[in-house]
Coordinates of C-alpha atoms and ligand atoms in Angstrom, one line a residue:
X28 CA -3.2 -43.2 -21.7
X29 CA -3.3 -46.5 -20.0
X30 CA -6.6 -47.3 -18.2
X31 CA -6.0 -49.4 -15.1
X32 CA -8.4 -51.9 -13.7
X33 CA -7.5 -53.5 -10.3
X34 CA -9.2 -56.7 -9.1
X35 CA -9.2 -57.4 -5.4
X36 CA -10.7 -59.8 -2.8
X37 CA -9.7 -58.3 0.5
X38 CA -7.2 -56.0 2.3
X39 CA -6.1 -54.3 -0.9
X40 CA -2.7 -53.1 0.3
X41 CA -1.1 -53.8 -3.1
X42 CA -4.0 -52.0 -4.7
X43 CA -3.3 -49.0 -2.4
X44 CA 0.4 -48.9 -3.2
X45 CA -0.4 -49.0 -6.9
X46 CA -3.1 -46.3 -6.7
X47 CA -0.9 -44.0 -4.6
X48 CA 2.1 -44.5 -6.8
X49 CA 0.4 -44.0 -10.2
X50 CA -1.2 -40.8 -9.0
X51 CA 2.2 -39.3 -9.7
X52 CA 1.9 -40.5 -13.3
X53 CA -1.4 -39.0 -14.1
X54 CA -0.5 -38.1 -17.6
X55 CA 0.0 -41.7 -18.7
X56 CA -2.0 -43.8 -16.2
X57 CA -5.7 -43.4 -15.4
X58 CA -6.9 -45.4 -12.4
X59 CA -10.2 -46.4 -13.9
X60 CA -11.8 -49.0 -11.7
X61 CA -11.3 -51.3 -8.7
X62 CA -13.5 -54.4 -8.8
X63 CA -14.0 -56.8 -5.8
X64 CA -15.6 -60.2 -5.9
X65 CA -16.3 -59.8 -2.2
X66 CA -18.7 -57.1 -0.8
X67 CA -16.8 -56.7 2.5
X68 CA -13.3 -56.3 0.9
X69 CA -11.5 -53.7 3.0
X70 CA -9.7 -52.4 -0.1
X71 CA -13.0 -51.0 -1.5
X72 CA -13.1 -48.3 1.1
X73 CA -9.4 -47.4 0.5
X74 CA -10.1 -47.1 -3.2
X75 CA -13.1 -44.8 -2.6
X76 CA -11.0 -42.6 -0.3
X77 CA -8.4 -42.3 -3.0
X78 CA -11.2 -41.2 -5.4
X79 CA -11.2 -44.3 -7.5
X80 CA -14.5 -45.8 -8.7
X81 CA -15.3 -49.2 -7.3
X82 CA -17.7 -52.0 -8.2
X83 CA -18.7 -55.3 -6.4
X84 CA -19.3 -58.3 -8.6
X85 CA -20.1 -60.9 -6.1
X86 CA -18.8 -64.4 -6.9
X87 CA -20.1 -66.3 -3.8
X88 CA -23.5 -67.4 -5.0
X89 CA -22.8 -67.0 -8.7
X90 CA -24.5 -69.9 -10.4
X91 CA -22.9 -69.7 -13.9
X92 CA -19.6 -70.9 -15.2
X93 CA -16.2 -69.2 -14.5
X94 CA -16.3 -67.6 -18.0
X95 CA -19.9 -66.3 -17.4
X96 CA -18.6 -64.6 -14.2
X97 CA -15.6 -63.2 -15.9
X98 CA -17.8 -61.7 -18.6
X99 CA -19.4 -59.6 -15.9
X100 CA -15.9 -58.4 -14.9
X101 CA -15.0 -57.7 -18.5
X102 CA -18.3 -55.7 -19.0
X103 CA -17.3 -53.5 -16.0
X104 CA -13.7 -53.1 -17.2
X105 CA -14.9 -52.2 -20.7
X106 CA -17.3 -49.7 -19.4
X107 CA -14.4 -47.9 -17.7
X108 CA -12.1 -48.1 -20.7
X109 CA -10.0 -51.0 -19.5
X110 CA -10.0 -52.7 -22.9
X111 CA -7.5 -55.2 -24.4
X112 CA -6.2 -52.3 -26.5
X113 CA -6.0 -49.5 -23.9
X114 CA -6.1 -51.3 -20.5
X115 CA -4.1 -53.1 -18.0
X116 CA -5.7 -55.5 -15.5
X117 CA -3.9 -55.9 -12.2
X118 CA -4.8 -58.9 -10.0
X119 CA -4.0 -57.7 -6.4
X120 CA -4.9 -60.4 -4.0
X121 CA -7.8 -61.4 -6.2
X122 CA -8.4 -64.9 -4.9
X123 CA -10.1 -66.4 -7.9
X124 CA -8.7 -68.3 -10.9
X125 CA -9.6 -66.5 -14.0
X126 CA -10.9 -68.3 -17.1
X127 CA -8.8 -69.1 -20.1
X128 CA -11.2 -67.0 -22.2
X129 CA -10.5 -63.9 -20.1
X130 CA -6.8 -64.5 -20.3
X131 CA -7.0 -64.9 -24.1
X132 CA -9.1 -61.8 -24.6
X133 CA -6.7 -59.7 -22.5
X134 CA -3.6 -61.4 -23.8
X135 CA -0.4 -60.0 -22.1
X136 CA -2.6 -57.3 -20.5
X137 CA -3.2 -59.0 -17.1
X138 CA -0.5 -59.0 -14.4
X139 CA -0.4 -60.5 -11.0
X140 CA 1.6 -60.3 -7.8
X141 CA 2.6 -63.5 -6.0
X142 CA 4.3 -63.8 -2.6
X143 CA 7.1 -66.1 -3.6
X144 CA 10.0 -66.4 -6.1
X145 CA 8.2 -68.2 -8.9
X146 CA 8.3 -70.8 -10.1
X147 CA 8.8 -71.9 -6.5
X148 CA 5.7 -72.1 -4.3
X149 CA 2.8 -71.3 -6.6
X150 CA -0.8 -71.4 -5.5
X151 CA -1.9 -70.7 -1.9
X152 CA 0.0 -70.1 1.3
X153 CA 3.3 -69.5 -0.4
X154 CA 4.9 -68.0 2.6
X155 CA 4.1 -71.1 4.6
X156 CA 5.3 -73.3 1.8
X157 CA 8.6 -71.5 1.8
X158 CA 9.1 -71.9 5.6
X159 CA 8.1 -75.5 5.5
X160 CA 10.5 -76.3 2.7
X161 CA 13.3 -74.6 4.5
X162 CA 14.5 -72.3 1.8
X163 CA 16.9 -69.5 2.9
X164 CA 15.5 -66.9 0.5
X165 CA 12.0 -66.3 -0.8
X166 CA 10.4 -63.1 -2.1
X167 CA 7.7 -61.9 -4.5
X168 CA 7.1 -61.9 -8.2
X169 CA 5.1 -59.7 -10.6
X170 CA 4.3 -61.7 -13.7
X171 CA 2.0 -61.8 -16.7
X172 CA -1.0 -64.0 -16.3
X173 CA -1.3 -66.9 -18.7
X174 CA -3.6 -69.9 -18.8
X175 CA -1.6 -71.8 -16.1
X176 CA -1.4 -71.3 -12.3
X177 CA 1.2 -68.5 -11.6
X178 CA 3.2 -69.6 -14.7
X179 CA 3.3 -66.5 -17.0
X180 CA 6.4 -64.5 -18.0
X181 CA 8.1 -62.9 -15.0
X182 CA 8.4 -59.1 -15.0
X183 CA 10.1 -58.2 -11.6
X184 CA 11.1 -60.2 -8.6
X185 CA 12.4 -59.1 -5.1
X186 CA 14.3 -61.4 -2.8
X187 CA 13.6 -61.6 1.0
X188 CA 16.0 -63.4 3.3
X189 CA 14.4 -65.9 5.7
X190 CA 15.4 -65.5 9.4
X191 CA 15.6 -68.5 11.7
X192 CA 12.9 -67.1 13.9
X193 CA 10.5 -66.2 11.1
X194 CA 6.8 -67.1 11.5
X195 CA 4.4 -67.1 8.6
X196 CA 3.3 -63.7 9.8
X197 CA 6.7 -62.1 10.2
X198 CA 7.8 -63.4 6.8
X199 CA 4.6 -62.3 5.1
X200 CA 5.1 -58.8 6.4
X201 CA 8.6 -58.5 5.0
X202 CA 7.5 -59.9 1.7
X203 CA 4.5 -57.6 1.5
X204 CA 6.8 -54.6 1.9
X205 CA 8.7 -55.7 -1.2
X206 CA 5.4 -56.4 -3.0
X207 CA 4.5 -52.7 -2.5
X208 CA 7.7 -51.7 -4.1
X209 CA 7.7 -53.9 -7.2
X210 CA 4.1 -53.9 -8.2
X211 CA 3.8 -50.2 -8.9
X212 CA 7.2 -50.3 -10.7
X213 CA 5.9 -53.1 -13.0
X214 CA 2.7 -51.1 -13.7
X215 CA 4.8 -48.0 -14.6
X216 CA 7.1 -50.0 -16.9
X217 CA 4.1 -51.4 -18.6
X218 CA 2.5 -48.0 -19.1
X219 CA 5.8 -46.7 -20.5
X220 CA 5.8 -49.6 -23.0
X221 CA 9.1 -50.8 -21.6
X222 CA 8.2 -54.5 -21.2
X223 CA 8.6 -56.7 -24.3
X224 CA 7.7 -60.4 -24.1
X225 CA 9.9 -62.9 -25.9
X226 CA 8.7 -66.5 -25.3
X227 CA 8.9 -67.2 -21.6
X228 CA 11.0 -64.1 -20.9
X229 CA 10.4 -60.4 -20.6
X230 CA 12.9 -57.9 -21.7
X231 CA 12.8 -54.6 -19.8
X232 CA 14.2 -51.6 -21.6
Ligands
GAR10 C1 -0.6 -60.5 -1.2 O1 0.4 -61.0 -0.4 C2 -0.5 -61.1 -2.6 O2 0.8 -61.4 -3.0 C3 -1.2 -62.4 -2.3 O3 -2.3 -62.0 -1.5 C4 -1.9 -60.9 -0.8 C5 -3.0 -59.8 -1.0 O4 -2.8 -58.8 -0.1 N1 -1.6 -63.0 -3.5 C6 -1.6 -64.3 -3.8 O5 -1.3 -65.1 -2.9 C7 -2.0 -64.8 -5.1 N2 -1.7 -66.2 -5.4 P1 -3.4 -57.3 -0.4 O6 -4.9 -57.6 -0.6 O7 -3.1 -56.6 0.9 O8 -2.8 -56.8 -1.6

């Protein structure tokens, strides 16, 4: 059984798509905990409605180091069974950089969704970056989290064609639709042990 921990900061639509989709895989995936660093994250209410435990670990006025904050997250994950042995941590619009210590402790057990075809347009405002650059296609990427910024091995990508009249908003909506498809898929592949990492690459069986 894989214990799932999802970290959010806001809307939580990726979290929702994962939680709804893994409900159908109850025998192998347990949605253990949703943690938000923001008390007003809309996703918290959605998780509660879906019967998943939630916790707020506020980051705003946290005085310690990044690692000290992450240790609070790890304590909550551990309490709910999301351990480096039996857990998977999904970053779903979690707008914080996580510490190298956290990444190391949960090596190859933290995954993230990014609204661009990595390695293009990492960091913030990826949809705007794509439009400003003038690319014809962009998309989204689910990848393992390593110590870099959006640099870990790629699990799944989906391509979205850019239309001439696209605005940041219209493009973001079409990308988000694809995010909701590929993120749950990646979680299920992980739960079924179908993802092997070989250097920078993943091999999906
Ligand atoms: C999503 O588009 C996700 O790809 C993006 O934030 C949004 C969160 O939406 N993440 C990043 O940009 C990470 N660098 P959601 O809260 O509705 O899932």
